[in-house]
């Protein structure tokens, strides 16, 4: 007989749980026969005792199977099903380019994304700045757009990994979020429910990263790679730098604008280009769409140069309800802020460090409503033209442009941004852009 308290006791004592025990516990979470108190106790036991690889795989698969798993076999797609996931960052707009680039190279990307969390931006909030675009598409529309254009980016429905939703809400209020085993299962249960053949994971490192230290970022990346491969999805992970804003902009509409400019070739920030290329190339190789990383990069460059990736992006936007000429006329459609002004610093020297978490909080501050919680997000708000580590700083050169709805909001964000930047007399040592690859 299955008794949740017995499973919790065994985990509390540091014993390894069987696949059957984990499946029963997650089934109980899903049908609510396991209480919130029991979920909290289980999460705390896992937090302290951890889980071995077999347990993590069993937990991930049980959570994946707690809801709908997309099945592409009944109406097969003529190419591999691929996706990426990032642990979140500031100015991390990679998904908006990677999806169309992979689609243009023959992959299919049914990307189910999330919203902003804390200081990090969310792909869905960015897409919500496009008039008409629906991030809550029906399953049939989602499938049709994936099939016809090769990529669709939408939000999670209640039917996808419902056990994760319940467990996460308990972890959030019981100080048990920071468990590698549970973060792994939480992230992967949702991604693997997309019915993928291959996945690339971007685990951020640095002042704006979700994991607080390099060692913990490595540990999470290792766990995700081992569990996802163990669950049958070919997965690699890149540990990438989040010691500064990744793109030149951070916000919603401002990042969409940068993504379109990237795809059309109008403007490409080199750091963003390198990270997007590296992740996309991993996916093409994992899926067998390219023989090696160099070949993959050539294919990706060619779909950028030919405009094919930009065309796929435009068709995805239109397929999900946005304007048919969005790529051509993005500036006519994207919202802007009332106040757009440069920020200066008094210091002179080189930009040596950026508290990227604080920069993300400045973006959150700019985007939020006036006073009450029901105020809507200001999609036009954000930061553009942000300086980079190593840049020469002086009082006559703006460190960024701030887009705000009011002077008060602008002033507050400007103070936060200035406080997040460290200027020194010496030229700083550059950080690596990609620290490590795990496969
Ligand atoms: N993101 C998730 O989806 N789950 C976690 O547990 C942490 C980050």
GROMACS .gro file of C-alpha atoms and ligand atoms in nm:
model
  447
    1UNK     CA    1   0.000   0.000   0.000
    2UNK     CA    2   0.126   0.351  -0.086
    3UNK     CA    3   0.156   0.582   0.213
    4UNK     CA    4   0.297   0.931   0.138
    5UNK     CA    5   0.432   0.963   0.493
    6UNK     CA    6   0.633   0.644   0.444
    7UNK     CA    7   0.791   0.782   0.124
    8UNK     CA    8   0.870   1.108   0.307
    9UNK     CA    9   1.017   0.918   0.604
   10UNK     CA   10   1.243   0.708   0.381
   11UNK     CA   11   1.369   1.016   0.200
   12UNK     CA   12   1.415   1.199   0.531
   13UNK     CA   13   1.639   0.909   0.643
   14UNK     CA   14   1.846   0.943   0.325
   15UNK     CA   15   1.721   0.625   0.158
   16UNK     CA   16   1.685   0.599  -0.220
   17UNK     CA   17   1.325   0.588  -0.338
   18UNK     CA   18   1.208   0.340  -0.600
   19UNK     CA   19   1.057   0.449  -0.930
   20UNK     CA   20   0.724   0.307  -0.810
   21UNK     CA   21   0.730   0.512  -0.489
   22UNK     CA   22   0.810   0.830  -0.680
   23UNK     CA   23   0.538   0.763  -0.940
   24UNK     CA   24   0.279   0.704  -0.663
   25UNK     CA   25   0.380   1.019  -0.479
   26UNK     CA   26   0.354   1.233  -0.794
   27UNK     CA   27   0.022   1.071  -0.888
   28UNK     CA   28  -0.100   1.174  -0.541
   29UNK     CA   29   0.026   1.529  -0.598
   30UNK     CA   30  -0.164   1.543  -0.926
   31UNK     CA   31  -0.495   1.404  -0.793
   32UNK     CA   32  -0.461   1.603  -0.468
   33UNK     CA   33  -0.463   1.293  -0.244
   34UNK     CA   34  -0.119   1.409  -0.126
   35UNK     CA   35  -0.159   1.727   0.083
   36UNK     CA   36   0.039   2.050   0.058
   37UNK     CA   37   0.193   1.971   0.397
   38UNK     CA   38   0.317   1.639   0.260
   39UNK     CA   39   0.457   1.806  -0.053
   40UNK     CA   40   0.641   2.055   0.169
   41UNK     CA   41   0.785   1.778   0.388
   42UNK     CA   42   0.889   1.578   0.081
   43UNK     CA   43   1.055   1.886  -0.071
   44UNK     CA   44   1.246   1.953   0.251
   45UNK     CA   45   1.358   1.590   0.273
   46UNK     CA   46   1.483   1.605  -0.088
   47UNK     CA   47   1.644   1.942  -0.019
   48UNK     CA   48   1.856   1.793   0.261
   49UNK     CA   49   1.911   1.439   0.134
   50UNK     CA   50   1.926   1.495  -0.244
   51UNK     CA   51   1.838   1.230  -0.500
   52UNK     CA   52   2.056   0.995  -0.699
   53UNK     CA   53   2.041   0.992  -1.080
   54UNK     CA   54   1.780   0.713  -1.100
   55UNK     CA   55   1.555   0.896  -0.857
   56UNK     CA   56   1.593   1.223  -1.049
   57UNK     CA   57   1.505   1.055  -1.376
   58UNK     CA   58   1.203   0.887  -1.213
   59UNK     CA   59   1.089   1.217  -1.059
   60UNK     CA   60   1.129   1.406  -1.388
   61UNK     CA   61   0.944   1.142  -1.591
   62UNK     CA   62   0.663   1.111  -1.333
   63UNK     CA   63   0.617   1.490  -1.331
   64UNK     CA   64   0.631   1.502  -1.713
   65UNK     CA   65   0.363   1.231  -1.729
   66UNK     CA   66   0.139   1.403  -1.471
   67UNK     CA   67  -0.027   1.588  -1.760
   68UNK     CA   68  -0.035   1.595  -2.135
   69UNK     CA   69   0.278   1.494  -2.325
   70UNK     CA   70   0.269   1.627  -2.681
   71UNK     CA   71   0.258   1.338  -2.923
   72UNK     CA   72   0.374   1.423  -3.272
   73UNK     CA   73   0.351   1.065  -3.405
   74UNK     CA   74  -0.010   1.079  -3.524
   75UNK     CA   75   0.069   1.367  -3.762
   76UNK     CA   76   0.447   1.336  -3.803
   77UNK     CA   77   0.666   1.640  -3.863
   78UNK     CA   78   0.922   1.607  -4.143
   79UNK     CA   79   1.219   1.684  -3.917
   80UNK     CA   80   1.348   1.651  -3.561
   81UNK     CA   81   1.168   1.820  -3.271
   82UNK     CA   82   1.405   2.051  -3.087
   83UNK     CA   83   1.411   2.314  -2.816
   84UNK     CA   84   1.630   2.516  -2.583
   85UNK     CA   85   1.591   2.632  -2.228
   86UNK     CA   86   1.776   2.901  -2.038
   87UNK     CA   87   1.797   2.939  -1.662
   88UNK     CA   88   1.713   3.305  -1.728
   89UNK     CA   89   1.901   3.625  -1.770
   90UNK     CA   90   1.887   3.995  -1.849
   91UNK     CA   91   1.869   4.084  -2.217
   92UNK     CA   92   1.855   3.713  -2.303
   93UNK     CA   93   1.645   3.725  -2.618
   94UNK     CA   94   1.811   3.419  -2.776
   95UNK     CA   95   1.487   3.216  -2.808
   96UNK     CA   96   1.333   3.465  -3.050
   97UNK     CA   97   1.618   3.414  -3.296
   98UNK     CA   98   1.714   3.052  -3.224
   99UNK     CA   99   1.362   2.921  -3.292
  100UNK     CA  100   1.334   3.065  -3.645
  101UNK     CA  101   1.700   2.985  -3.725
  102UNK     CA  102   1.655   2.619  -3.628
  103UNK     CA  103   1.327   2.602  -3.822
  104UNK     CA  104   1.498   2.748  -4.129
  105UNK     CA  105   1.761   2.471  -4.099
  106UNK     CA  106   1.502   2.191  -4.098
  107UNK     CA  107   1.416   2.148  -3.729
  108UNK     CA  108   1.078   2.192  -3.561
  109UNK     CA  109   1.057   2.398  -3.243
  110UNK     CA  110   0.740   2.371  -3.031
  111UNK     CA  111   0.866   2.612  -2.766
  112UNK     CA  112   0.666   2.642  -2.446
  113UNK     CA  113   0.811   2.939  -2.260
  114UNK     CA  114   0.770   3.118  -1.930
  115UNK     CA  115   0.714   3.465  -1.797
  116UNK     CA  116   0.953   3.701  -1.622
  117UNK     CA  117   1.071   3.570  -1.287
  118UNK     CA  118   1.241   3.803  -1.039
  119UNK     CA  119   1.506   4.006  -1.218
  120UNK     CA  120   1.504   3.791  -1.535
  121UNK     CA  121   1.299   3.863  -1.844
  122UNK     CA  122   1.042   3.619  -1.983
  123UNK     CA  123   0.999   3.528  -2.348
  124UNK     CA  124   0.618   3.540  -2.320
  125UNK     CA  125   0.616   3.895  -2.182
  126UNK     CA  126   0.839   4.001  -2.471
  127UNK     CA  127   0.604   3.845  -2.727
  128UNK     CA  128   0.302   4.002  -2.555
  129UNK     CA  129   0.434   4.340  -2.670
  130UNK     CA  130   0.344   4.243  -3.029
  131UNK     CA  131  -0.015   4.352  -3.106
  132UNK     CA  132  -0.244   4.058  -3.178
  133UNK     CA  133   0.012   3.785  -3.095
  134UNK     CA  134  -0.138   3.521  -2.869
  135UNK     CA  135   0.085   3.342  -2.622
  136UNK     CA  136  -0.216   3.138  -2.503
  137UNK     CA  137  -0.284   2.960  -2.831
  138UNK     CA  138  -0.508   2.653  -2.847
  139UNK     CA  139  -0.328   2.324  -2.895
  140UNK     CA  140  -0.455   2.293  -3.252
  141UNK     CA  141  -0.327   2.642  -3.346
  142UNK     CA  142   0.006   2.570  -3.174
  143UNK     CA  143   0.046   2.244  -3.369
  144UNK     CA  144  -0.056   2.408  -3.697
  145UNK     CA  145   0.197   2.692  -3.662
  146UNK     CA  146   0.475   2.447  -3.565
  147UNK     CA  147   0.392   2.234  -3.869
  148UNK     CA  148   0.356   2.520  -4.117
  149UNK     CA  149   0.640   2.749  -4.010
  150UNK     CA  150   0.866   2.518  -3.807
  151UNK     CA  151   0.839   2.717  -3.484
  152UNK     CA  152   0.578   2.844  -3.241
  153UNK     CA  153   0.646   3.009  -2.905
  154UNK     CA  154   0.355   2.999  -2.660
  155UNK     CA  155   0.283   2.971  -2.286
  156UNK     CA  156   0.224   2.668  -2.066
  157UNK     CA  157  -0.131   2.539  -2.045
  158UNK     CA  158  -0.277   2.391  -1.727
  159UNK     CA  159  -0.253   2.046  -1.884
  160UNK     CA  160   0.124   2.048  -1.908
  161UNK     CA  161   0.313   1.900  -1.608
  162UNK     CA  162   0.045   2.001  -1.350
  163UNK     CA  163   0.240   1.823  -1.073
  164UNK     CA  164   0.523   2.074  -1.123
  165UNK     CA  165   0.284   2.365  -1.084
  166UNK     CA  166   0.159   2.234  -0.748
  167UNK     CA  167   0.503   2.134  -0.620
  168UNK     CA  168   0.664   2.462  -0.729
  169UNK     CA  169   0.401   2.672  -0.550
  170UNK     CA  170   0.475   2.480  -0.227
  171UNK     CA  171   0.855   2.498  -0.274
  172UNK     CA  172   0.824   2.871  -0.325
  173UNK     CA  173   0.678   2.921   0.027
  174UNK     CA  174   0.875   2.650   0.213
  175UNK     CA  175   1.233   2.763   0.132
  176UNK     CA  176   1.292   2.454  -0.082
  177UNK     CA  177   1.340   2.603  -0.431
  178UNK     CA  178   1.720   2.570  -0.415
  179UNK     CA  179   1.743   2.194  -0.460
  180UNK     CA  180   1.931   2.077  -0.769
  181UNK     CA  181   1.721   1.757  -0.789
  182UNK     CA  182   1.394   1.946  -0.781
  183UNK     CA  183   1.507   2.230  -1.010
  184UNK     CA  184   1.616   1.965  -1.261
  185UNK     CA  185   1.283   1.782  -1.246
  186UNK     CA  186   1.085   2.106  -1.256
  187UNK     CA  187   1.260   2.244  -1.565
  188UNK     CA  188   1.279   1.916  -1.753
  189UNK     CA  189   0.927   1.789  -1.679
  190UNK     CA  190   0.789   2.087  -1.872
  191UNK     CA  191   1.041   2.073  -2.156
  192UNK     CA  192   1.018   1.696  -2.204
  193UNK     CA  193   0.637   1.723  -2.222
  194UNK     CA  194   0.691   1.891  -2.560
  195UNK     CA  195   0.784   1.550  -2.703
  196UNK     CA  196   1.141   1.650  -2.797
  197UNK     CA  197   1.421   1.466  -2.979
  198UNK     CA  198   1.694   1.702  -2.860
  199UNK     CA  199   1.742   1.990  -2.619
  200UNK     CA  200   2.011   2.249  -2.552
  201UNK     CA  201   2.033   2.403  -2.210
  202UNK     CA  202   2.181   2.746  -2.139
  203UNK     CA  203   2.291   2.763  -1.777
  204UNK     CA  204   2.393   3.115  -1.684
  205UNK     CA  205   2.693   3.203  -1.471
  206UNK     CA  206   2.767   3.536  -1.303
  207UNK     CA  207   2.610   3.840  -1.140
  208UNK     CA  208   2.271   3.798  -1.310
  209UNK     CA  209   2.250   3.417  -1.296
  210UNK     CA  210   1.983   3.210  -1.121
  211UNK     CA  211   2.244   2.991  -0.949
  212UNK     CA  212   2.459   3.193  -0.709
  213UNK     CA  213   2.802   3.037  -0.779
  214UNK     CA  214   2.991   2.891  -1.075
  215UNK     CA  215   3.012   2.552  -0.898
  216UNK     CA  216   2.636   2.538  -0.848
  217UNK     CA  217   2.574   2.637  -1.212
  218UNK     CA  218   2.801   2.347  -1.316
  219UNK     CA  219   2.619   2.111  -1.080
  220UNK     CA  220   2.279   2.210  -1.222
  221UNK     CA  221   2.402   2.179  -1.581
  222UNK     CA  222   2.545   1.832  -1.509
  223UNK     CA  223   2.224   1.722  -1.344
  224UNK     CA  224   2.007   1.843  -1.632
  225UNK     CA  225   2.228   1.683  -1.898
  226UNK     CA  226   2.239   1.347  -1.716
  227UNK     CA  227   1.867   1.336  -1.639
  228UNK     CA  228   1.749   1.451  -1.984
  229UNK     CA  229   1.978   1.203  -2.160
  230UNK     CA  230   1.866   0.936  -1.911
  231UNK     CA  231   1.506   1.017  -2.005
  232UNK     CA  232   1.589   0.963  -2.373
  233UNK     CA  233   1.632   1.320  -2.502
  234UNK     CA  234   1.973   1.404  -2.647
  235UNK     CA  235   2.082   1.705  -2.443
  236UNK     CA  236   2.388   1.927  -2.418
  237UNK     CA  237   2.440   2.228  -2.191
  238UNK     CA  238   2.647   2.543  -2.229
  239UNK     CA  239   2.753   2.746  -1.929
  240UNK     CA  240   2.738   3.105  -2.051
  241UNK     CA  241   2.828   3.443  -1.909
  242UNK     CA  242   2.567   3.656  -1.731
  243UNK     CA  243   2.808   3.907  -1.577
  244UNK     CA  244   2.650   4.169  -1.801
  245UNK     CA  245   2.333   4.222  -2.001
  246UNK     CA  246   2.348   3.981  -2.298
  247UNK     CA  247   2.180   4.191  -2.568
  248UNK     CA  248   2.219   4.567  -2.608
  249UNK     CA  249   1.865   4.605  -2.472
  250UNK     CA  250   1.666   4.470  -2.180
  251UNK     CA  251   1.288   4.496  -2.156
  252UNK     CA  252   0.995   4.368  -2.359
  253UNK     CA  253   0.933   4.563  -2.682
  254UNK     CA  254   1.296   4.681  -2.688
  255UNK     CA  255   1.422   4.320  -2.694
  256UNK     CA  256   1.172   4.222  -2.965
  257UNK     CA  257   1.302   4.515  -3.170
  258UNK     CA  258   1.660   4.393  -3.122
  259UNK     CA  259   1.558   4.038  -3.218
  260UNK     CA  260   1.406   4.156  -3.548
  261UNK     CA  261   1.711   4.370  -3.621
  262UNK     CA  262   1.931   4.069  -3.546
  263UNK     CA  263   1.737   3.845  -3.784
  264UNK     CA  264   1.732   4.099  -4.068
  265UNK     CA  265   2.098   4.190  -4.016
  266UNK     CA  266   2.017   4.553  -3.936
  267UNK     CA  267   2.204   4.525  -3.603
  268UNK     CA  268   2.374   4.228  -3.437
  269UNK     CA  269   2.534   4.253  -3.093
  270UNK     CA  270   2.838   4.018  -3.118
  271UNK     CA  271   2.787   3.857  -2.776
  272UNK     CA  272   2.426   3.781  -2.857
  273UNK     CA  273   2.529   3.647  -3.198
  274UNK     CA  274   2.790   3.415  -3.049
  275UNK     CA  275   2.559   3.272  -2.781
  276UNK     CA  276   2.273   3.226  -3.029
  277UNK     CA  277   2.504   3.057  -3.281
  278UNK     CA  278   2.663   2.832  -3.019
  279UNK     CA  279   2.332   2.705  -2.884
  280UNK     CA  280   2.172   2.667  -3.225
  281UNK     CA  281   2.475   2.477  -3.356
  282UNK     CA  282   2.458   2.237  -3.059
  283UNK     CA  283   2.098   2.159  -3.146
  284UNK     CA  284   2.163   2.104  -3.517
  285UNK     CA  285   2.445   1.862  -3.437
  286UNK     CA  286   2.249   1.676  -3.164
  287UNK     CA  287   1.961   1.634  -3.409
  288UNK     CA  288   2.184   1.513  -3.693
  289UNK     CA  289   2.092   1.814  -3.910
  290UNK     CA  290   2.463   1.903  -3.931
  291UNK     CA  291   2.774   1.685  -3.931
  292UNK     CA  292   2.966   1.907  -3.688
  293UNK     CA  293   2.967   2.245  -3.517
  294UNK     CA  294   3.145   2.425  -3.805
  295UNK     CA  295   2.900   2.294  -4.062
  296UNK     CA  296   2.609   2.388  -3.834
  297UNK     CA  297   2.741   2.742  -3.801
  298UNK     CA  298   2.767   2.774  -4.179
  299UNK     CA  299   2.407   2.659  -4.218
  300UNK     CA  300   2.290   2.904  -3.952
  301UNK     CA  301   2.483   3.193  -4.106
  302UNK     CA  302   2.335   3.114  -4.444
  303UNK     CA  303   1.971   3.122  -4.317
  304UNK     CA  304   2.048   3.456  -4.153
  305UNK     CA  305   2.215   3.597  -4.467
  306UNK     CA  306   1.940   3.479  -4.702
  307UNK     CA  307   1.667   3.633  -4.484
  308UNK     CA  308   1.503   3.293  -4.444
  309UNK     CA  309   1.518   3.298  -4.064
  310UNK     CA  310   1.365   3.648  -4.061
  311UNK     CA  311   1.091   3.523  -4.293
  312UNK     CA  312   1.017   3.226  -4.062
  313UNK     CA  313   0.995   3.466  -3.766
  314UNK     CA  314   0.748   3.688  -3.955
  315UNK     CA  315   0.532   3.389  -4.047
  316UNK     CA  316   0.531   3.265  -3.688
  317UNK     CA  317   0.421   3.610  -3.564
  318UNK     CA  318   0.141   3.622  -3.819
  319UNK     CA  319   0.042   3.259  -3.759
  320UNK     CA  320  -0.010   3.337  -3.392
  321UNK     CA  321  -0.223   3.644  -3.457
  322UNK     CA  322   0.031   3.925  -3.507
  323UNK     CA  323   0.060   4.158  -3.808
  324UNK     CA  324   0.159   4.003  -4.143
  325UNK     CA  325   0.422   4.275  -4.206
  326UNK     CA  326   0.570   4.281  -3.857
  327UNK     CA  327   0.929   4.220  -3.969
  328UNK     CA  328   0.912   4.501  -4.225
  329UNK     CA  329   0.728   4.753  -4.003
  330UNK     CA  330   0.813   4.653  -3.645
  331UNK     CA  331   0.858   5.014  -3.538
  332UNK     CA  332   0.501   5.095  -3.640
  333UNK     CA  333   0.370   4.818  -3.414
  334UNK     CA  334   0.589   4.800  -3.105
  335UNK     CA  335   0.488   5.019  -2.810
  336UNK     CA  336   0.725   5.292  -2.699
  337UNK     CA  337   0.762   5.486  -2.375
  338UNK     CA  338   0.679   5.851  -2.316
  339UNK     CA  339   1.028   5.934  -2.189
  340UNK     CA  340   1.344   5.814  -2.362
  341UNK     CA  341   1.659   5.977  -2.228
  342UNK     CA  342   2.030   5.893  -2.189
  343UNK     CA  343   2.189   5.815  -1.850
  344UNK     CA  344   2.537   5.946  -1.769
  345UNK     CA  345   2.786   5.864  -1.494
  346UNK     CA  346   3.020   6.109  -1.330
  347UNK     CA  347   3.304   5.859  -1.307
  348UNK     CA  348   3.577   5.828  -1.566
  349UNK     CA  349   3.755   5.505  -1.654
  350UNK     CA  350   3.654   5.158  -1.772
  351UNK     CA  351   3.340   4.963  -1.699
  352UNK     CA  352   3.481   4.685  -1.480
  353UNK     CA  353   3.169   4.518  -1.338
  354UNK     CA  354   2.794   4.514  -1.377
  355UNK     CA  355   2.555   4.394  -1.108
  356UNK     CA  356   2.334   4.236  -1.370
  357UNK     CA  357   2.068   4.133  -1.119
  358UNK     CA  358   2.028   4.500  -1.023
  359UNK     CA  359   2.010   4.601  -1.392
  360UNK     CA  360   1.728   4.345  -1.427
  361UNK     CA  361   1.554   4.497  -1.125
  362UNK     CA  362   1.583   4.842  -1.287
  363UNK     CA  363   1.406   4.699  -1.594
  364UNK     CA  364   1.133   4.551  -1.371
  365UNK     CA  365   1.095   4.889  -1.201
  366UNK     CA  366   1.061   5.064  -1.538
  367UNK     CA  367   0.800   4.820  -1.664
  368UNK     CA  368   0.573   4.800  -1.367
  369UNK     CA  369   0.252   5.002  -1.327
  370UNK     CA  370   0.211   5.327  -1.137
  371UNK     CA  371   0.096   5.226  -0.792
  372UNK     CA  372  -0.137   4.929  -0.762
  373UNK     CA  373  -0.083   4.563  -0.844
  374UNK     CA  374  -0.357   4.564  -1.109
  375UNK     CA  375  -0.169   4.819  -1.321
  376UNK     CA  376  -0.060   4.663  -1.645
  377UNK     CA  377   0.299   4.611  -1.757
  378UNK     CA  378   0.441   4.896  -1.966
  379UNK     CA  379   0.569   4.695  -2.262
  380UNK     CA  380   0.758   4.988  -2.412
  381UNK     CA  381   0.974   5.040  -2.103
  382UNK     CA  382   1.331   4.917  -2.077
  383UNK     CA  383   1.696   4.988  -2.138
  384UNK     CA  384   1.870   5.018  -2.473
  385UNK     CA  385   2.224   5.093  -2.589
  386UNK     CA  386   2.360   4.959  -2.262
  387UNK     CA  387   2.736   4.986  -2.220
  388UNK     CA  388   2.952   4.671  -2.204
  389UNK     CA  389   3.226   4.558  -1.971
  390UNK     CA  390   3.557   4.711  -2.079
  391UNK     CA  391   3.392   5.020  -2.238
  392UNK     CA  392   3.553   5.356  -2.175
  393UNK     CA  393   3.322   5.562  -1.951
  394UNK     CA  394   3.324   5.940  -1.906
  395UNK     CA  395   3.067   6.203  -1.808
  396UNK     CA  396   2.995   6.293  -2.172
  397UNK     CA  397   2.913   5.937  -2.290
  398UNK     CA  398   2.575   5.783  -2.205
  399UNK     CA  399   2.594   5.443  -2.034
  400UNK     CA  400   2.243   5.357  -2.163
  401UNK     CA  401   1.913   5.496  -2.282
  402UNK     CA  402   1.625   5.451  -2.039
  403UNK     CA  403   1.269   5.419  -2.168
  404UNK     CA  404   1.019   5.511  -1.895
  405UNK     CA  405   0.655   5.610  -1.857
  406UNK     CA  406   0.724   5.887  -1.602
  407UNK     CA  407   1.007   6.106  -1.474
  408UNK     CA  408   0.984   5.943  -1.131
  409UNK     CA  409   1.027   5.596  -1.281
  410UNK     CA  410   1.311   5.717  -1.504
  411UNK     CA  411   1.496   5.874  -1.208
  412UNK     CA  412   1.461   5.566  -0.993
  413UNK     CA  413   1.584   5.333  -1.269
  414UNK     CA  414   1.873   5.568  -1.353
  415UNK     CA  415   1.989   5.558  -0.990
  416UNK     CA  416   1.962   5.179  -0.986
  417UNK     CA  417   2.157   5.150  -1.311
  418UNK     CA  418   2.435   5.383  -1.198
  419UNK     CA  419   2.459   5.191  -0.871
  420UNK     CA  420   2.493   4.865  -1.064
  421UNK     CA  421   2.799   4.979  -1.262
  422UNK     CA  422   3.158   4.978  -1.131
  423UNK     CA  423   3.410   5.198  -1.308
  424UNK     CA  424   3.785   5.155  -1.252
  425UNK     CA  425   4.100   5.316  -1.384
  426UNK     CA  426   4.244   4.988  -1.508
  427UNK     CA  427   4.112   4.805  -1.812
  428UNK     CA  428   3.931   4.498  -1.668
  429UNK     CA  429   4.010   4.138  -1.763
  430UNK     CA  430   3.738   4.016  -2.001
  431UNK     CA  431   3.514   3.725  -1.897
  432UNK     CA  432   3.477   3.417  -2.115
  433UNK     CA  433   3.150   3.414  -2.305
  434UNK     CA  434   3.112   3.036  -2.290
  435UNK     CA  435   3.274   2.873  -1.987
  436UNK     CA  436   3.204   2.509  -2.045
  437UNK     CA  437   3.010   2.260  -2.251
  438UNK     CA  438   2.854   1.948  -2.100
  439UNK     CA  439   2.714   1.657  -2.294
  440LIG     N1  440   1.260   2.724  -1.304
  440LIG     C1  441   1.170   2.625  -1.298
  440LIG     O1  442   1.092   2.606  -1.389
  440LIG     N2  443   1.170   2.546  -1.188
  440LIG     C2  444   1.255   2.562  -1.086
  440LIG     O2  445   1.250   2.486  -0.991
  440LIG     C3  446   1.347   2.667  -1.092
  440LIG     C4  447   1.349   2.747  -1.204
   0.00000   0.00000   0.00000
